[in-house]
Each structure stands twice: as structure tokens, then as C-alpha cells.
Amino acid sequence: MKLFKNDKDKNHTASDGQKFNISVDSLNAGYSFKYFGLGRGVSRYMFIDESHRLFYSTVINANEREAAYVIDGLMHNDTIQSDIHSTDTFGYSEVVFALTHLLGFSFAPRIKNFKEQQLYTFEAKKEYHKLGYKVLPIKQINIELIEEQWENILRFVLTIKERETTASQLLKRLTSYPKQHKTYLALREFGRIIKTKFLLEYIDDVTLRQQIEKQLNKIENANKFSKAIFFGNNGEYLYATKEEQDIACNSLRLIQNAIICWNYLYFSDKLAKESDENEKSLIIQSIQNGSIVHWQHINFYGEYDFTGIETNKREFEFNLEKIIDFKVEDV
């Protein structure tokens, strides 16, 4: 799995939503002419890490902003820990910048219309103009608001960290007021500091931009994988309640991870059995430059040929001892 990691000491994760039609009435469904025409649908929001492990997924209303669910996926389990997380524009917000920073994650989204983003600063714009800065901030950070709400911000973050409730539920509560809640405004203000720092790094660091693009390509490929598996009933959800939709969603993720696991076993076994060092290096290089998420060898449509079953059985018997003992670093 380390073959796919850009930095062996860090785990870069990503998340993205995928729209599905729904053929029953559901409170969790929404209209979207772009995706469903006059019908309704849901969005399956899924997370992936650098090793192509799909570690979280949930079904949300197609009209909901995906950004509210980014923290839910990152805090879902202790097995796969994210160090840096990427989303597209729909998964980004200034509040997410604030929460990821306070929870110990780096947030690195791919933002559409990057050149139109605003930079924020602690001093007035004229102060930087006097210093001859070529890139000038647009607005000033409201430090007084952050200081006033700091205790509430820490309480908010601790509630998420202790998993008392999900971040998406808390954010829905904060944004349900007729006037925007002060704690929400303070979180957004704090997030503008982190966002400004990220924007300056993003424009200056080609490697970071490439890394973000590469990770988002992985989640988009996983979405194609989902469509390939979820072909029954015209690829529509048949369940009305969110609980049933999440069961179907997680069942799909289980199948995906099972296929990815088999692919890992197959390639690991092939490397462990290969005696030619040059051939091993070529296989490793090919794996690194590609993806472990392949499904062309899987028959999804229920037609099976058992001719030569004993031969096939011997061909795909994995030598687990060799696989466990094999280390890519030795090649």
C-alpha cells in the first residue's frame, strides 16, 4: 500500500459526491434538473485514502452542500487517519478550513475560479500597500469576534472530537437561525485565516497542486467503479429512509473494498513469486503509475464458466506467507 503514498509519513485522503436517481418518495431526496431532470435523487458522499481504501460513505440529499459532511468522514474511525484532505469546490467552505485545522488535519481543496478568491489579513489593506506588496488582501479579519467566541469554538470542536454528535448535525443547528449564529460567524472568520495561508501555498507550490489533483482523480475513478457495480434497477436507489439508503451505500462500499483487497493480493502474490529483479521493478513501477482500482476482470452479470475449475483454483491460490514476508523496499 505504501507504493501509492506521496509521503510515507502522511496519509492524503479525498472525498467527493456522486448523484443517483431514486425511484421512491423519500425525505432524503432532492430535485436537481442537471442530474435528474424532473425527477429526484440523492448524493452518495464517499472518502478514499492514498492506498485506495474506501473508508467512509453516506447518502445525503442531492441539494445539500457536501462541505458539512467532510468532518463526519474524517472523524468516523481511528483505523484510517488522515493528515491532509482534499475535496472539490462543493466540499469546501471557510468553516471546514477552521474545523479541520482545529481538529489536526490539513485541508487542501481544489477550488474553482481560484483567481477570484479573497485574501484576508490582520491589518488594514493600506498598511500592505505602503510596504509595496504586489498581492494585496481584500478584507480584514475580525479578531474581536474570534476572541469573543473562542470558548464556544473550543466547546464546539471538543464535542466533535469526543464524537458526542456529528459535525454535520452541529453545523445544521448553527445555520438554522434566522440570523447567522455568532459562533458560526467566528468559525468562518477563523477559517479565513487558514484559507488565506492555504491559497498562498497553493499558488506557489506546484507539487501540492499536483498532489491534490492526483488524489481527486482517485476518488473520481472510485465513483466510476461505483457505477460499474451499482447497475441493477437502472442504478437507482429503491429505499425511502436514510437508514436503508446508508445500508445499501455501505454494502456497495464493502463490495468495492473486497475487489480492491483481491487486487492487492493478486499483485502482491505476483511480486512475491517473481524471481527476476528487473521484472519485479517493472511491475512495481507499473503499479505506482496506475491504480489498484480495476474491475474489468470481475464478472458482475451472473454468468460463470466453471470449465477447468481445478486449473483456475491452482492459479489463484495465494501464498500468504510469501505475501506477508515480501517487502517492496527490498526490491
PDB file of N, CA and C in Angstrom, residues 203-273:
ATOM      1  N   ILE A 203      -0.795  28.543  -4.665  1.00  0.00           N
ATOM      2  CA  ILE A 203      -0.359  29.229  -5.875  1.00  0.00           C
ATOM      3  C   ILE A 203       1.144  29.120  -6.071  1.00  0.00           C
ATOM      4  N   ASP A 204       1.867  28.846  -4.974  1.00  0.00           N
ATOM      5  CA  ASP A 204       3.332  28.836  -5.029  1.00  0.00           C
ATOM      6  C   ASP A 204       3.931  27.436  -5.094  1.00  0.00           C
ATOM      7  N   ASP A 205       3.129  26.417  -4.824  1.00  0.00           N
ATOM      8  CA  ASP A 205       3.645  25.046  -4.701  1.00  0.00           C
ATOM      9  C   ASP A 205       3.037  24.142  -5.769  1.00  0.00           C
ATOM     10  N   VAL A 206       3.802  23.900  -6.825  1.00  0.00           N
ATOM     11  CA  VAL A 206       3.327  23.050  -7.927  1.00  0.00           C
ATOM     12  C   VAL A 206       3.095  21.625  -7.449  1.00  0.00           C
ATOM     13  N   THR A 207       3.985  21.131  -6.598  1.00  0.00           N
ATOM     14  CA  THR A 207       3.866  19.752  -6.087  1.00  0.00           C
ATOM     15  C   THR A 207       2.564  19.557  -5.329  1.00  0.00           C
ATOM     16  N   LEU A 208       2.195  20.554  -4.520  1.00  0.00           N
ATOM     17  CA  LEU A 208       0.942  20.467  -3.770  1.00  0.00           C
ATOM     18  C   LEU A 208      -0.252  20.415  -4.721  1.00  0.00           C
ATOM     19  N   ARG A 209      -0.251  21.234  -5.737  1.00  0.00           N
ATOM     20  CA  ARG A 209      -1.362  21.227  -6.709  1.00  0.00           C
ATOM     21  C   ARG A 209      -1.467  19.880  -7.416  1.00  0.00           C
ATOM     22  N   GLN A 210      -0.327  19.321  -7.789  1.00  0.00           N
ATOM     23  CA  GLN A 210      -0.325  18.016  -8.462  1.00  0.00           C
ATOM     24  C   GLN A 210      -0.818  16.918  -7.531  1.00  0.00           C
ATOM     25  N   GLN A 211      -0.412  17.007  -6.263  1.00  0.00           N
ATOM     26  CA  GLN A 211      -0.823  16.006  -5.276  1.00  0.00           C
ATOM     27  C   GLN A 211      -2.337  16.041  -5.061  1.00  0.00           C
ATOM     28  N   ILE A 212      -2.900  17.253  -4.977  1.00  0.00           N
ATOM     29  CA  ILE A 212      -4.352  17.404  -4.805  1.00  0.00           C
ATOM     30  C   ILE A 212      -5.089  16.829  -6.006  1.00  0.00           C
ATOM     31  N   GLU A 213      -4.609  17.161  -7.204  1.00  0.00           N
ATOM     32  CA  GLU A 213      -5.252  16.676  -8.434  1.00  0.00           C
ATOM     33  C   GLU A 213      -5.196  15.151  -8.518  1.00  0.00           C
ATOM     34  N   LYS A 214      -4.062  14.592  -8.143  1.00  0.00           N
ATOM     35  CA  LYS A 214      -3.885  13.139  -8.189  1.00  0.00           C
ATOM     36  C   LYS A 214      -4.847  12.435  -7.242  1.00  0.00           C
ATOM     37  N   GLN A 215      -5.009  12.982  -6.036  1.00  0.00           N
ATOM     38  CA  GLN A 215      -5.891  12.353  -5.059  1.00  0.00           C
ATOM     39  C   GLN A 215      -7.354  12.470  -5.479  1.00  0.00           C
ATOM     40  N   LEU A 216      -7.733  13.597  -6.068  1.00  0.00           N
ATOM     41  CA  LEU A 216      -9.110  13.764  -6.533  1.00  0.00           C
ATOM     42  C   LEU A 216      -9.395  12.867  -7.736  1.00  0.00           C
ATOM     43  N   ASN A 217      -8.382  12.584  -8.545  1.00  0.00           N
ATOM     44  CA  ASN A 217      -8.553  11.639  -9.648  1.00  0.00           C
ATOM     45  C   ASN A 217      -8.870  10.241  -9.116  1.00  0.00           C
ATOM     46  N   LYS A 218      -8.297   9.913  -7.956  1.00  0.00           N
ATOM     47  CA  LYS A 218      -8.560   8.592  -7.354  1.00  0.00           C
ATOM     48  C   LYS A 218     -10.020   8.463  -6.936  1.00  0.00           C
ATOM     49  N   ILE A 219     -10.572   9.503  -6.328  1.00  0.00           N
ATOM     50  CA  ILE A 219     -11.968   9.423  -5.887  1.00  0.00           C
ATOM     51  C   ILE A 219     -12.911   9.435  -7.080  1.00  0.00           C
ATOM     52  N   GLU A 220     -12.548  10.146  -8.149  1.00  0.00           N
ATOM     53  CA  GLU A 220     -13.387  10.149  -9.347  1.00  0.00           C
ATOM     54  C   GLU A 220     -13.371   8.779 -10.029  1.00  0.00           C
ATOM     55  N   ASN A 221     -12.207   8.113 -10.006  1.00  0.00           N
ATOM     56  CA  ASN A 221     -12.127   6.757 -10.544  1.00  0.00           C
ATOM     57  C   ASN A 221     -12.955   5.795  -9.690  1.00  0.00           C
ATOM     58  N   ALA A 222     -12.947   6.005  -8.370  1.00  0.00           N
ATOM     59  CA  ALA A 222     -13.757   5.179  -7.472  1.00  0.00           C
ATOM     60  C   ALA A 222     -15.246   5.385  -7.734  1.00  0.00           C
ATOM     61  N   ASN A 223     -15.636   6.598  -8.143  1.00  0.00           N
ATOM     62  CA  ASN A 223     -17.035   6.857  -8.493  1.00  0.00           C
ATOM     63  C   ASN A 223     -17.446   6.076  -9.741  1.00  0.00           C
ATOM     64  N   LYS A 224     -16.541   5.990 -10.715  1.00  0.00           N
ATOM     65  CA  LYS A 224     -16.813   5.161 -11.907  1.00  0.00           C
ATOM     66  C   LYS A 224     -16.951   3.697 -11.495  1.00  0.00           C
ATOM     67  N   PHE A 225     -16.117   3.281 -10.566  1.00  0.00           N
ATOM     68  CA  PHE A 225     -16.169   1.926 -10.006  1.00  0.00           C
ATOM     69  C   PHE A 225     -17.541   1.668  -9.386  1.00  0.00           C
ATOM     70  N   SER A 226     -18.064   2.661  -8.653  1.00  0.00           N
ATOM     71  CA  SER A 226     -19.385   2.537  -8.028  1.00  0.00           C
ATOM     72  C   SER A 226     -20.472   2.311  -9.066  1.00  0.00           C
ATOM     73  N   LYS A 227     -20.417   3.088 -10.132  1.00  0.00           N
ATOM     74  CA  LYS A 227     -21.415   2.962 -11.200  1.00  0.00           C
ATOM     75  C   LYS A 227     -21.361   1.587 -11.854  1.00  0.00           C
ATOM     76  N   ALA A 228     -20.145   1.047 -12.004  1.00  0.00           N
ATOM     77  CA  ALA A 228     -19.995  -0.271 -12.628  1.00  0.00           C
ATOM     78  C   ALA A 228     -20.653  -1.366 -11.794  1.00  0.00           C
ATOM     79  N   ILE A 229     -20.565  -1.240 -10.463  1.00  0.00           N
ATOM     80  CA  ILE A 229     -21.149  -2.248  -9.568  1.00  0.00           C
ATOM     81  C   ILE A 229     -22.645  -2.018  -9.381  1.00  0.00           C
ATOM     82  N   PHE A 230     -23.031  -0.759  -9.247  1.00  0.00           N
ATOM     83  CA  PHE A 230     -24.411  -0.394  -8.910  1.00  0.00           C
ATOM     84  C   PHE A 230     -25.248  -0.268 -10.194  1.00  0.00           C
ATOM     85  N   PHE A 231     -25.338  -1.391 -10.943  1.00  0.00           N
ATOM     86  CA  PHE A 231     -26.018  -1.344 -12.243  1.00  0.00           C
ATOM     87  C   PHE A 231     -27.456  -1.861 -12.177  1.00  0.00           C
ATOM     88  N   GLY A 232     -27.810  -2.589 -11.103  1.00  0.00           N
ATOM     89  CA  GLY A 232     -29.158  -3.143 -11.003  1.00  0.00           C
ATOM     90  C   GLY A 232     -30.213  -2.074 -10.798  1.00  0.00           C
ATOM     91  N   ASN A 233     -31.442  -2.370 -11.216  1.00  0.00           N
ATOM     92  CA  ASN A 233     -32.576  -1.435 -11.068  1.00  0.00           C
ATOM     93  C   ASN A 233     -32.271  -0.063 -11.682  1.00  0.00           C
ATOM     94  N   ASN A 234     -31.571  -0.108 -12.820  1.00  0.00           N
ATOM     95  CA  ASN A 234     -31.202   1.117 -13.555  1.00  0.00           C
ATOM     96  C   ASN A 234     -30.329   2.056 -12.729  1.00  0.00           C
ATOM     97  N   GLY A 235     -29.611   1.501 -11.762  1.00  0.00           N
ATOM     98  CA  GLY A 235     -28.724   2.324 -10.944  1.00  0.00           C
ATOM     99  C   GLY A 235     -29.461   3.305 -10.063  1.00  0.00           C
ATOM    100  N   GLU A 236     -30.669   2.912  -9.604  1.00  0.00           N
ATOM    101  CA  GLU A 236     -31.478   3.791  -8.763  1.00  0.00           C
ATOM    102  C   GLU A 236     -31.600   3.223  -7.349  1.00  0.00           C
ATOM    103  N   TYR A 237     -31.705   4.115  -6.390  1.00  0.00           N
ATOM    104  CA  TYR A 237     -31.993   3.697  -5.021  1.00  0.00           C
ATOM    105  C   TYR A 237     -33.487   3.393  -4.902  1.00  0.00           C
ATOM    106  N   LEU A 238     -33.795   2.275  -4.240  1.00  0.00           N
ATOM    107  CA  LEU A 238     -35.180   1.836  -4.110  1.00  0.00           C
ATOM    108  C   LEU A 238     -35.706   2.015  -2.688  1.00  0.00           C
ATOM    109  N   TYR A 239     -34.932   2.709  -1.851  1.00  0.00           N
ATOM    110  CA  TYR A 239     -35.281   2.789  -0.438  1.00  0.00           C
ATOM    111  C   TYR A 239     -35.633   4.220  -0.055  1.00  0.00           C
ATOM    112  N   ALA A 240     -36.633   4.357   0.806  1.00  0.00           N
ATOM    113  CA  ALA A 240     -37.140   5.683   1.159  1.00  0.00           C
ATOM    114  C   ALA A 240     -36.404   6.308   2.337  1.00  0.00           C
ATOM    115  N   THR A 241     -36.033   5.501   3.328  1.00  0.00           N
ATOM    116  CA  THR A 241     -35.430   6.068   4.540  1.00  0.00           C
ATOM    117  C   THR A 241     -33.914   6.192   4.386  1.00  0.00           C
ATOM    118  N   LYS A 242     -33.350   7.140   5.096  1.00  0.00           N
ATOM    119  CA  LYS A 242     -31.905   7.339   5.036  1.00  0.00           C
ATOM    120  C   LYS A 242     -31.162   6.127   5.583  1.00  0.00           C
ATOM    121  N   GLU A 243     -31.716   5.484   6.611  1.00  0.00           N
ATOM    122  CA  GLU A 243     -31.067   4.306   7.189  1.00  0.00           C
ATOM    123  C   GLU A 243     -30.912   3.201   6.145  1.00  0.00           C
ATOM    124  N   GLU A 244     -31.982   2.939   5.391  1.00  0.00           N
ATOM    125  CA  GLU A 244     -31.922   1.905   4.352  1.00  0.00           C
ATOM    126  C   GLU A 244     -30.979   2.318   3.223  1.00  0.00           C
ATOM    127  N   GLN A 245     -30.978   3.602   2.890  1.00  0.00           N
ATOM    128  CA  GLN A 245     -30.083   4.098   1.844  1.00  0.00           C
ATOM    129  C   GLN A 245     -28.623   3.940   2.253  1.00  0.00           C
ATOM    130  N   ASP A 246     -28.333   4.211   3.536  1.00  0.00           N
ATOM    131  CA  ASP A 246     -26.963   4.061   4.030  1.00  0.00           C
ATOM    132  C   ASP A 246     -26.534   2.593   4.050  1.00  0.00           C
ATOM    133  N   ILE A 247     -27.474   1.682   4.335  1.00  0.00           N
ATOM    134  CA  ILE A 247     -27.148   0.247   4.305  1.00  0.00           C
ATOM    135  C   ILE A 247     -26.768  -0.166   2.881  1.00  0.00           C
ATOM    136  N   ALA A 248     -27.545   0.286   1.907  1.00  0.00           N
ATOM    137  CA  ALA A 248     -27.231  -0.016   0.504  1.00  0.00           C
ATOM    138  C   ALA A 248     -25.900   0.606   0.095  1.00  0.00           C
ATOM    139  N   CYS A 249     -25.685   1.828   0.549  1.00  0.00           N
ATOM    140  CA  CYS A 249     -24.456   2.559   0.244  1.00  0.00           C
ATOM    141  C   CYS A 249     -23.231   1.844   0.814  1.00  0.00           C
ATOM    142  N   ASN A 250     -23.323   1.413   2.062  1.00  0.00           N
ATOM    143  CA  ASN A 250     -22.190   0.738   2.700  1.00  0.00           C
ATOM    144  C   ASN A 250     -21.992  -0.677   2.170  1.00  0.00           C
ATOM    145  N   SER A 251     -23.063  -1.306   1.714  1.00  0.00           N
ATOM    146  CA  SER A 251     -22.932  -2.625   1.073  1.00  0.00           C
ATOM    147  C   SER A 251     -22.146  -2.488  -0.230  1.00  0.00           C
ATOM    148  N   LEU A 252     -22.432  -1.433  -0.962  1.00  0.00           N
ATOM    149  CA  LEU A 252     -21.694  -1.153  -2.193  1.00  0.00           C
ATOM    150  C   LEU A 252     -20.214  -0.923  -1.875  1.00  0.00           C
ATOM    151  N   ARG A 253     -19.925  -0.166  -0.825  1.00  0.00           N
ATOM    152  CA  ARG A 253     -18.533   0.106  -0.438  1.00  0.00           C
ATOM    153  C   ARG A 253     -17.824  -1.179  -0.007  1.00  0.00           C
ATOM    154  N   LEU A 254     -18.556  -2.076   0.663  1.00  0.00           N
ATOM    155  CA  LEU A 254     -17.982  -3.356   1.082  1.00  0.00           C
ATOM    156  C   LEU A 254     -17.540  -4.175  -0.132  1.00  0.00           C
ATOM    157  N   ILE A 255     -18.384  -4.211  -1.158  1.00  0.00           N
ATOM    158  CA  ILE A 255     -18.041  -4.945  -2.386  1.00  0.00           C
ATOM    159  C   ILE A 255     -16.820  -4.313  -3.055  1.00  0.00           C
ATOM    160  N   GLN A 256     -16.806  -2.978  -3.110  1.00  0.00           N
ATOM    161  CA  GLN A 256     -15.666  -2.288  -3.712  1.00  0.00           C
ATOM    162  C   GLN A 256     -14.367  -2.617  -2.984  1.00  0.00           C
ATOM    163  N   ASN A 257     -14.399  -2.540  -1.650  1.00  0.00           N
ATOM    164  CA  ASN A 257     -13.189  -2.831  -0.876  1.00  0.00           C
ATOM    165  C   ASN A 257     -12.757  -4.286  -1.013  1.00  0.00           C
ATOM    166  N   ALA A 258     -13.724  -5.210  -1.163  1.00  0.00           N
ATOM    167  CA  ALA A 258     -13.392  -6.628  -1.346  1.00  0.00           C
ATOM    168  C   ALA A 258     -12.636  -6.831  -2.658  1.00  0.00           C
ATOM    169  N   ILE A 259     -13.088  -6.155  -3.706  1.00  0.00           N
ATOM    170  CA  ILE A 259     -12.418  -6.258  -5.015  1.00  0.00           C
ATOM    171  C   ILE A 259     -11.032  -5.625  -4.951  1.00  0.00           C
ATOM    172  N   ILE A 260     -10.927  -4.463  -4.292  1.00  0.00           N
ATOM    173  CA  ILE A 260      -9.620  -3.804  -4.146  1.00  0.00           C
ATOM    174  C   ILE A 260      -8.661  -4.688  -3.351  1.00  0.00           C
ATOM    175  N   CYS A 261      -9.169  -5.335  -2.295  1.00  0.00           N
ATOM    176  CA  CYS A 261      -8.354  -6.241  -1.490  1.00  0.00           C
ATOM    177  C   CYS A 261      -7.851  -7.406  -2.339  1.00  0.00           C
ATOM    178  N   TRP A 262      -8.733  -7.970  -3.168  1.00  0.00           N
ATOM    179  CA  TRP A 262      -8.332  -9.086  -4.043  1.00  0.00           C
ATOM    180  C   TRP A 262      -7.246  -8.622  -5.013  1.00  0.00           C
ATOM    181  N   ASN A 263      -7.389  -7.419  -5.542  1.00  0.00           N
ATOM    182  CA  ASN A 263      -6.376  -6.880  -6.463  1.00  0.00           C
ATOM    183  C   ASN A 263      -5.020  -6.755  -5.767  1.00  0.00           C
ATOM    184  N   TYR A 264      -5.044  -6.297  -4.515  1.00  0.00           N
ATOM    185  CA  TYR A 264      -3.804  -6.196  -3.746  1.00  0.00           C
ATOM    186  C   TYR A 264      -3.176  -7.574  -3.550  1.00  0.00           C
ATOM    187  N   LEU A 265      -3.992  -8.557  -3.206  1.00  0.00           N
ATOM    188  CA  LEU A 265      -3.482  -9.913  -3.013  1.00  0.00           C
ATOM    189  C   LEU A 265      -2.882 -10.470  -4.301  1.00  0.00           C
ATOM    190  N   TYR A 266      -3.552 -10.218  -5.408  1.00  0.00           N
ATOM    191  CA  TYR A 266      -3.086 -10.738  -6.699  1.00  0.00           C
ATOM    192  C   TYR A 266      -1.720 -10.160  -7.065  1.00  0.00           C
ATOM    193  N   PHE A 267      -1.595  -8.829  -6.981  1.00  0.00           N
ATOM    194  CA  PHE A 267      -0.329  -8.193  -7.355  1.00  0.00           C
ATOM    195  C   PHE A 267       0.778  -8.513  -6.351  1.00  0.00           C
ATOM    196  N   SER A 268       0.419  -8.603  -5.066  1.00  0.00           N
ATOM    197  CA  SER A 268       1.418  -8.952  -4.049  1.00  0.00           C
ATOM    198  C   SER A 268       1.936 -10.361  -4.267  1.00  0.00           C
ATOM    199  N   ASP A 269       1.014 -11.276  -4.593  1.00  0.00           N
ATOM    200  CA  ASP A 269       1.400 -12.656  -4.857  1.00  0.00           C
ATOM    201  C   ASP A 269       2.289 -12.748  -6.092  1.00  0.00           C
ATOM    202  N   LYS A 270       1.949 -11.967  -7.100  1.00  0.00           N
ATOM    203  CA  LYS A 270       2.734 -11.968  -8.344  1.00  0.00           C
ATOM    204  C   LYS A 270       4.153 -11.457  -8.082  1.00  0.00           C
ATOM    205  N   LEU A 271       4.271 -10.404  -7.256  1.00  0.00           N
ATOM    206  CA  LEU A 271       5.590  -9.865  -6.919  1.00  0.00           C
ATOM    207  C   LEU A 271       6.390 -10.840  -6.064  1.00  0.00           C
ATOM    208  N   ALA A 272       5.701 -11.500  -5.113  1.00  0.00           N
ATOM    209  CA  ALA A 272       6.382 -12.435  -4.224  1.00  0.00           C
ATOM    210  C   ALA A 272       6.917 -13.649  -4.981  1.00  0.00           C
ATOM    211  N   LYS A 273       6.205 -14.054  -6.037  1.00  0.00           N
ATOM    212  CA  LYS A 273       6.607 -15.233  -6.809  1.00  0.00           C
ATOM    213  C   LYS A 273       7.629 -14.905  -7.889  1.00  0.00           C
TER     214      LYS A 273
END
